[in-house]
Coordinates of C-alpha atoms and ligand atoms in Angstrom, one line a residue:
M21 CA -88.6 -109.1 79.4
T22 CA -90.9 -111.9 78.4
Q23 CA -91.4 -114.3 81.3
L24 CA -91.8 -117.3 79.0
I25 CA -88.6 -119.3 79.3
D26 CA -87.4 -122.1 76.9
A27 CA -87.6 -125.6 78.2
P28 CA -84.0 -126.9 78.6
R29 CA -83.1 -130.0 76.5
G30 CA -80.5 -132.8 77.0
P31 CA -79.5 -134.7 80.1
L32 CA -81.4 -134.0 83.3
V33 CA -78.4 -132.6 85.2
I34 CA -78.4 -129.5 87.4
D35 CA -75.5 -127.1 87.0
G36 CA -73.7 -126.0 90.2
A37 CA -72.9 -122.5 89.0
I38 CA -74.8 -119.6 90.5
N39 CA -74.0 -115.9 90.2
A40 CA -73.6 -113.4 93.0
A41 CA -77.0 -111.8 92.3
A42 CA -78.8 -115.2 92.4
P43 CA -82.0 -115.4 94.3
R44 CA -82.0 -117.4 97.6
L45 CA -85.0 -119.6 96.6
S46 CA -86.2 -120.9 93.3
L47 CA -89.6 -122.5 93.7
V48 CA -90.8 -124.7 90.9
I49 CA -94.5 -125.3 90.4
P50 CA -95.4 -128.1 88.0
T51 CA -98.9 -127.6 86.5
Y52 CA -101.3 -129.6 84.4
N53 CA -104.8 -128.1 84.1
E54 CA -104.5 -125.9 87.2
A55 CA -105.8 -122.6 85.6
A56 CA -108.3 -122.2 88.5
N57 CA -105.8 -122.9 91.4
L58 CA -102.7 -121.1 90.1
P59 CA -103.7 -117.4 90.7
V60 CA -104.7 -118.3 94.3
L61 CA -101.4 -120.0 95.0
I62 CA -99.2 -117.3 93.4
A63 CA -101.0 -114.7 95.6
Q64 CA -100.4 -116.8 98.7
L65 CA -96.7 -117.3 97.9
E66 CA -96.1 -113.7 97.3
A67 CA -97.7 -112.6 100.5
L68 CA -95.6 -115.2 102.3
L69 CA -92.2 -114.9 100.6
S70 CA -91.9 -111.2 99.8
P71 CA -91.6 -110.0 103.4
V72 CA -89.1 -112.8 104.2
L73 CA -87.0 -112.9 101.0
P74 CA -87.6 -109.4 99.3
D75 CA -86.3 -109.7 95.7
R76 CA -84.5 -112.9 96.7
Y77 CA -86.9 -115.5 95.4
E78 CA -88.4 -116.6 92.1
M79 CA -91.2 -118.8 91.1
I80 CA -91.1 -121.0 88.0
V81 CA -94.3 -122.5 86.6
V82 CA -93.6 -125.5 84.4
D83 CA -96.8 -126.3 82.4
D84 CA -97.0 -129.2 80.0
D85 CA -99.2 -127.4 77.5
S86 CA -102.3 -127.9 79.6
P87 CA -105.6 -128.1 77.6
D88 CA -107.0 -125.5 80.0
R89 CA -104.2 -123.2 79.0
T90 CA -102.7 -122.8 82.5
W91 CA -99.5 -121.5 80.9
E92 CA -101.5 -118.5 79.5
V93 CA -102.9 -117.8 83.0
A94 CA -99.4 -118.0 84.3
L95 CA -98.1 -115.6 81.7
E96 CA -100.8 -113.1 82.5
L97 CA -99.8 -113.3 86.2
A98 CA -96.2 -112.9 85.3
R99 CA -96.8 -109.7 83.4
E100 CA -96.5 -107.6 86.6
R101 CA -94.3 -110.0 88.5
P102 CA -90.6 -110.1 87.5
H103 CA -90.0 -112.9 90.0
L104 CA -92.5 -115.2 88.2
R105 CA -91.4 -117.0 85.1
V106 CA -93.2 -119.6 83.0
M107 CA -92.1 -122.6 81.0
R108 CA -94.5 -124.1 78.5
R109 CA -93.3 -127.6 77.6
Q110 CA -94.5 -129.1 74.4
G111 CA -93.5 -132.6 73.5
E112 CA -92.0 -133.5 76.9
R113 CA -94.5 -134.5 79.6
G114 CA -94.5 -135.8 83.2
L115 CA -94.4 -134.3 86.7
S116 CA -90.8 -135.3 87.7
T117 CA -89.1 -134.2 84.5
A118 CA -91.2 -130.9 84.6
V119 CA -89.7 -130.2 88.1
I120 CA -86.1 -131.0 86.9
R121 CA -86.5 -128.8 83.8
G122 CA -87.7 -126.0 86.1
W123 CA -84.7 -126.5 88.4
Q124 CA -82.4 -126.4 85.3
A125 CA -83.8 -123.0 84.4
A126 CA -83.7 -121.8 88.0
Q127 CA -81.1 -119.4 89.3
G128 CA -81.5 -119.9 93.0
E129 CA -79.2 -121.4 95.7
I130 CA -82.1 -123.4 97.0
L131 CA -84.3 -125.4 94.6
G132 CA -87.9 -126.0 95.8
V133 CA -91.0 -127.8 94.5
M134 CA -94.6 -127.8 95.5
D135 CA -97.9 -128.7 93.9
A136 CA -100.1 -126.0 92.3
D137 CA -103.5 -127.4 93.5
L138 CA -103.4 -125.9 97.0
Q139 CA -103.2 -129.3 98.6
H140 CA -99.7 -128.2 99.9
P141 CA -100.1 -125.4 102.4
A142 CA -97.9 -122.6 101.2
D143 CA -96.7 -121.5 104.7
I144 CA -94.7 -124.8 105.1
N145 CA -92.2 -123.3 102.7
L146 CA -90.9 -121.1 105.5
K147 CA -90.4 -124.0 107.8
L148 CA -88.5 -125.9 105.0
L149 CA -86.3 -122.8 104.6
D150 CA -85.5 -122.8 108.3
Q151 CA -84.4 -126.4 108.0
I152 CA -82.1 -125.5 105.1
D153 CA -80.8 -122.5 107.0
S154 CA -79.9 -124.7 109.9
G155 CA -77.8 -126.9 107.7
A156 CA -80.0 -129.5 106.1
Q157 CA -79.2 -130.3 102.4
I158 CA -82.8 -131.3 101.8
A159 CA -85.9 -130.3 103.7
I160 CA -89.1 -132.3 103.1
A161 CA -92.7 -131.6 104.0
S162 CA -94.0 -134.9 105.5
R163 CA -97.5 -136.2 106.3
H164 CA -96.0 -138.8 108.6
V165 CA -94.2 -136.9 111.3
V166 CA -95.5 -134.8 114.2
G167 CA -97.9 -132.2 112.9
G168 CA -98.4 -134.2 109.7
G169 CA -101.4 -136.0 108.2
V170 CA -104.0 -136.1 105.4
S171 CA -107.2 -134.2 105.7
D172 CA -109.9 -136.5 104.2
W173 CA -108.5 -139.4 102.3
R174 CA -110.6 -142.4 101.5
W175 CA -109.2 -145.6 103.2
S176 CA -108.4 -147.0 99.7
R177 CA -106.1 -144.2 98.9
R178 CA -104.4 -144.5 102.4
V179 CA -103.9 -148.3 101.8
L180 CA -102.5 -147.6 98.3
S181 CA -100.1 -144.9 99.5
R182 CA -98.9 -147.0 102.4
G183 CA -98.7 -150.0 100.2
A184 CA -96.5 -148.1 97.8
Q185 CA -94.3 -147.1 100.7
V186 CA -93.9 -150.7 101.9
L187 CA -93.1 -151.8 98.4
G188 CA -90.4 -149.1 98.1
L189 CA -88.9 -150.2 101.5
L190 CA -88.6 -153.7 100.2
V191 CA -86.9 -152.7 96.9
L192 CA -84.8 -149.6 98.1
P193 CA -84.5 -149.8 101.9
E194 CA -81.4 -147.7 102.0
V195 CA -83.3 -144.8 100.3
L196 CA -86.9 -145.1 101.5
G197 CA -85.7 -146.0 105.0
R198 CA -84.3 -142.5 105.3
L199 CA -87.7 -140.8 104.6
S200 CA -90.9 -140.8 106.6
D201 CA -92.9 -139.6 103.6
P202 CA -91.0 -140.8 100.4
M203 CA -94.0 -139.9 98.3
S204 CA -93.9 -136.3 99.2
G205 CA -94.0 -133.8 96.3
Y206 CA -93.2 -130.9 98.6
F207 CA -89.5 -130.2 99.4
M208 CA -86.5 -128.0 98.8
M209 CA -82.8 -128.8 98.4
R210 CA -79.5 -126.9 98.2
R211 CA -78.3 -126.7 94.6
S212 CA -74.9 -127.8 95.7
A213 CA -76.3 -131.1 97.0
L214 CA -77.8 -131.8 93.6
A215 CA -75.3 -130.3 91.2
G216 CA -73.8 -132.7 88.6
V217 CA -76.0 -135.6 89.5
T218 CA -77.6 -137.2 86.4
L219 CA -81.3 -137.6 87.2
D220 CA -83.5 -140.0 85.2
P221 CA -86.9 -140.3 86.9
L222 CA -90.1 -142.1 85.8
G223 CA -93.6 -140.8 86.7
Y224 CA -94.3 -138.9 89.9
K225 CA -91.8 -139.7 92.6
I226 CA -89.2 -137.0 92.2
L227 CA -88.2 -137.1 95.8
I228 CA -87.1 -140.8 95.7
E229 CA -85.1 -140.0 92.5
V230 CA -83.3 -137.1 94.1
V231 CA -82.5 -138.9 97.4
A232 CA -81.4 -142.1 95.7
R233 CA -79.1 -140.4 93.2
A234 CA -77.8 -137.4 95.1
Q235 CA -77.6 -139.1 98.5
P236 CA -77.9 -136.0 100.6
R237 CA -76.3 -136.4 104.0
W238 CA -78.6 -134.2 106.1
I239 CA -82.3 -134.7 105.6
G240 CA -84.7 -132.3 107.5
E241 CA -88.5 -133.0 107.8
V242 CA -91.4 -130.8 108.6
G243 CA -95.0 -132.1 109.4
Y244 CA -97.8 -130.8 107.2
V245 CA -101.4 -131.7 106.5
F246 CA -102.2 -132.7 102.9
R247 CA -105.4 -130.9 102.1
E248 CA -108.3 -131.9 99.9
R249 CA -108.2 -130.7 96.3
E250 CA -111.0 -128.0 95.8
E251 CA -110.6 -127.4 92.0
G252 CA -109.6 -129.8 89.2
Q253 CA -108.7 -133.5 89.2
S254 CA -105.7 -135.4 90.6
K255 CA -103.7 -136.7 87.6
V256 CA -102.7 -139.9 89.5
T257 CA -103.6 -143.0 87.3
A258 CA -103.0 -146.7 87.5
T259 CA -100.2 -146.3 85.0
L260 CA -98.5 -144.1 87.6
Y261 CA -98.4 -147.0 90.0
M262 CA -96.8 -149.2 87.4
Q263 CA -94.3 -146.4 86.6
Y264 CA -93.6 -146.2 90.3
L265 CA -92.6 -149.9 90.4
A266 CA -90.5 -149.5 87.3
H267 CA -88.8 -146.5 88.8
L268 CA -88.0 -148.4 92.0
L269 CA -86.4 -151.3 89.9
K270 CA -84.5 -148.9 87.8
L271 CA -83.0 -147.2 90.8
R272 CA -82.2 -150.6 92.4
W273 CA -80.3 -151.6 89.2
A274 CA -78.5 -148.3 89.0
K275 CA -77.5 -148.6 92.7
L276 CA -76.4 -152.2 92.2
R277 CA -74.3 -151.1 89.3
N278 CA -73.1 -147.9 91.0
L279 CA -71.5 -147.6 87.7
R280 CA -69.1 -144.8 88.3
F281 CA -66.7 -146.5 90.7
L282 CA -67.1 -149.8 89.0
Q283 CA -66.4 -148.1 85.7
F284 CA -63.4 -146.4 87.2
C285 CA -62.1 -149.8 88.4
V286 CA -62.6 -151.4 85.0
V287 CA -60.7 -148.5 83.4
G288 CA -58.1 -148.9 86.2
G289 CA -58.0 -152.6 85.4
S290 CA -57.2 -151.9 81.7
G291 CA -54.5 -149.5 83.0
V292 CA -53.0 -152.3 85.0
L293 CA -52.8 -154.4 81.9
V294 CA -51.0 -151.6 80.0
D295 CA -48.8 -151.1 83.1
M296 CA -47.9 -154.8 83.5
A297 CA -47.3 -155.4 79.8
L298 CA -45.0 -152.4 79.6
L299 CA -43.3 -153.4 83.0
Y300 CA -42.6 -156.8 81.5
L301 CA -41.5 -155.5 78.1
L302 CA -39.2 -153.0 79.7
S303 CA -37.9 -154.5 82.9
D304 CA -38.1 -158.3 82.8
P305 CA -34.6 -159.9 82.5
S306 CA -35.9 -161.9 79.6
T307 CA -36.9 -158.8 77.6
L308 CA -35.2 -155.3 77.7
G309 CA -34.1 -155.8 81.4
L310 CA -34.2 -152.0 82.1
G311 CA -34.2 -150.8 85.8
L312 CA -37.4 -151.4 87.8
T313 CA -38.0 -147.8 88.7
R314 CA -37.4 -146.3 85.2
S315 CA -39.6 -149.1 83.6
K316 CA -42.3 -148.5 86.2
L317 CA -42.4 -144.7 85.5
I318 CA -42.8 -145.2 81.8
A319 CA -45.3 -148.0 82.3
S320 CA -47.4 -145.8 84.7
E321 CA -47.4 -142.7 82.6
T322 CA -48.6 -144.6 79.5
A323 CA -51.3 -146.3 81.7
I324 CA -52.3 -142.9 83.1
L325 CA -52.8 -141.5 79.6
S326 CA -55.0 -144.3 78.4
N327 CA -56.9 -144.3 81.7
F328 CA -57.6 -140.6 81.4
L329 CA -59.1 -140.9 77.9
L330 CA -61.2 -143.8 78.9
N331 CA -62.5 -142.1 82.1
D332 CA -63.2 -138.8 80.3
L333 CA -65.1 -140.6 77.4
W334 CA -66.8 -143.2 79.6
T335 CA -66.7 -143.1 83.4
F336 CA -67.2 -139.3 83.8
R337 CA -68.7 -138.5 80.4
D338 CA -71.7 -136.7 81.9
L339 CA -69.5 -134.5 84.0
A340 CA -67.0 -133.9 81.2
A341 CA -70.0 -132.8 79.1
L342 CA -70.6 -130.0 81.6
K343 CA -67.2 -128.5 80.6
P344 CA -66.7 -129.1 76.9
G345 CA -63.7 -128.1 74.7
P346 CA -60.0 -129.1 74.5
R347 CA -58.8 -126.6 77.1
A348 CA -61.1 -128.0 79.8
R349 CA -60.1 -131.5 78.8
L350 CA -56.4 -130.6 79.0
R351 CA -57.1 -129.1 82.5
R352 CA -58.8 -132.3 83.5
F353 CA -55.9 -134.4 82.1
L354 CA -53.3 -132.3 84.0
S355 CA -55.3 -132.6 87.2
F356 CA -55.8 -136.4 86.6
N357 CA -52.1 -136.8 85.8
A358 CA -51.1 -134.9 89.0
I359 CA -53.3 -137.0 91.2
C360 CA -52.3 -140.3 89.6
T361 CA -48.6 -139.3 89.6
A362 CA -48.9 -138.7 93.3
G363 CA -50.6 -142.1 93.3
V364 CA -47.7 -143.6 91.5
L365 CA -45.3 -142.2 94.1
W366 CA -47.6 -143.8 96.7
N367 CA -47.4 -146.9 94.7
L368 CA -43.6 -146.8 94.4
L369 CA -43.3 -146.3 98.1
L370 CA -45.6 -149.2 98.9
L371 CA -44.1 -151.4 96.2
N372 CA -40.5 -150.9 97.4
L373 CA -41.7 -151.3 101.0
M374 CA -43.3 -154.6 100.3
F375 CA -40.6 -155.8 97.8
N376 CA -37.4 -154.7 99.6
V377 CA -38.6 -154.7 103.3
L378 CA -41.3 -157.3 103.5
E379 CA -39.6 -159.3 100.7
M380 CA -42.9 -160.0 98.9
N381 CA -43.1 -161.2 95.2
R382 CA -42.8 -158.1 93.0
Y383 CA -46.0 -158.7 91.0
V384 CA -48.1 -159.4 94.1
A385 CA -46.7 -156.3 95.8
N386 CA -47.5 -154.3 92.6
L387 CA -51.1 -155.5 92.5
I388 CA -51.7 -154.6 96.2
A389 CA -50.1 -151.2 95.8
I390 CA -52.3 -150.5 92.7
G391 CA -55.4 -151.6 94.6
L392 CA -54.7 -149.3 97.5
V393 CA -54.0 -146.4 95.2
T394 CA -57.1 -146.9 93.1
G395 CA -59.4 -145.7 95.9
W396 CA -57.2 -142.6 96.4
N397 CA -57.2 -141.9 92.7
Y398 CA -61.0 -142.3 92.4
W399 CA -61.9 -140.1 95.4
L400 CA -59.6 -137.2 94.5
N401 CA -60.4 -137.2 90.7
R402 CA -64.1 -137.3 91.4
K403 CA -63.7 -134.3 93.7
L404 CA -61.1 -132.3 91.6
S405 CA -60.7 -133.5 88.0
W406 CA -64.4 -134.1 87.2
S407 CA -66.0 -131.9 89.7
P408 CA -69.3 -130.5 88.4
L409 CA -68.9 -127.3 90.2
T410 CA -67.3 -124.0 89.4
V411 CA -65.7 -121.8 92.1
G412 CA -67.5 -120.9 95.3
N413 CA -69.9 -123.8 95.8
E414 CA -70.0 -126.5 98.5
P415 CA -67.9 -129.7 97.9
P416 CA -69.8 -132.5 96.0
R417 CA -70.9 -135.5 97.9
G418 CA -69.5 -139.1 97.4
Ligands
GDD25 N1 -96.0 -130.1 84.3 C1 -96.7 -131.1 84.8 N2 -96.8 -132.2 84.0 N3 -97.3 -131.0 86.0 C2 -98.1 -132.1 86.4 C3 -98.2 -133.3 85.6 C4 -97.5 -133.3 84.4 O1 -97.5 -134.3 83.6 N4 -99.0 -134.1 86.3 C5 -99.4 -133.5 87.4 N5 -98.8 -132.3 87.5 C6 -98.9 -131.3 88.5 C7 -100.4 -131.0 89.0 O2 -100.9 -130.0 88.2 C8 -100.2 -130.6 90.4 O3 -99.7 -129.2 90.5 C9 -99.0 -131.5 90.9 O4 -98.3 -131.8 89.7 C10 -99.5 -132.7 91.6 O5 -100.4 -133.5 90.8 P1 -101.7 -134.2 91.4 O6 -102.3 -134.9 90.3 O7 -102.5 -133.2 92.1 O8 -101.0 -135.2 92.4 P2 -101.7 -135.8 93.7 O9 -102.3 -134.7 94.6 O10 -102.6 -136.9 93.3 O11 -100.4 -136.4 94.4 C11 -99.6 -135.4 95.1 O12 -99.4 -135.9 96.4 C12 -98.8 -137.1 96.5 C13 -98.6 -137.5 97.9 O13 -97.9 -136.6 98.6 C14 -98.3 -135.3 94.4 O14 -97.5 -134.3 95.1 C15 -97.5 -136.6 94.4 O15 -96.2 -136.4 93.9 C16 -97.4 -137.1 95.9 O16 -96.9 -138.3 95.9
MN26 MN1 -102.9 -132.9 94.2

């Protein structure tokens, strides 16, 4: 079996599905001109992981068509190593997307990443695994906790690195404030904590992207010393610092928008208009004057139908795309309908309570009831109707 794997295309989303024979750990190693370092690293990782995870780990080298033909060196190494696979990307370039493409091709329960240039000590992987085994959703190697540090950095690089951290704290305090080393490129994460999250990074800072979009609840950190590079050059350029700033602003905007719930509310709002218009056309004494409950049921069902289509085509389109086809859509519709129908019953109960018991105006009561039920509908539909997962994985977050 050739070890060269195709580079995935399309949205940067990790699938939640894993099969029973899946490896425990998939370690992605992004490379660009690391032909000299890679053989050393692979040997170190094998010596470290084979005793601990016999036949239960894989390494995936993601090379962006390095001029020094690192991918060829990797293929040579993979010839005798079934747990080593190689992705040679042509056309797509960049550290963060390389890592995500590697994770998309990975089969493991735990998705890891580390640099190929031996600046990340390989043995820290075991400590990160311990953190995950004890419950963390993401375990990060940090230079800024006990046992952490940098070996021999010029003061200018220290100032730049800390400066970048401070800038990040200003723009994204709720993300960078959770991390002692937000710039770390060495960490591992449970697949279930990342499944279904659409990633869209810029430049180098894959960790910030993952924490900002996936919002893992439990973060574990392990101190490590970032070593000097012996072979090859760092690929960090001034452009990367600009990309970093652009990345921070992009995440800030995305979080401000927090589109999904806002979109769900906008769709819900359009449903209210459908609901109200039909409630008026059917039940108002000046129109057909049908009974309140019957009119409300018809109005709600029609609103549910249009809400579903709008949510499936807009709010949750990336998740719907994970399960294409009319059968899957019908399943989502039935689940959505069941949840929203339960919501209508909640709504009816609340509406009658406020109208008949608290003697509130029927339209005000209806609005309040719809508002309360929207949160219920969003939460359950996000978990059940548009869940990215297949059977057997952990529940998605948020
Ligand atoms: N596939 C791919 N594509 N790999 C890349 C690319 C790319 O465009 N650019 C760099 N890499 C690989 C390198 O070959 C190396 O294995 C790893 O990504 C890190 O690149 P370096 O250029 O060595 O980064 P650094 O040492 O300056 O910075 C590291 O430490 C920083 C501080 O912790 C990286 O881990 C940074 O992400 C981290 O912020
Ligand atoms: Mn490096």
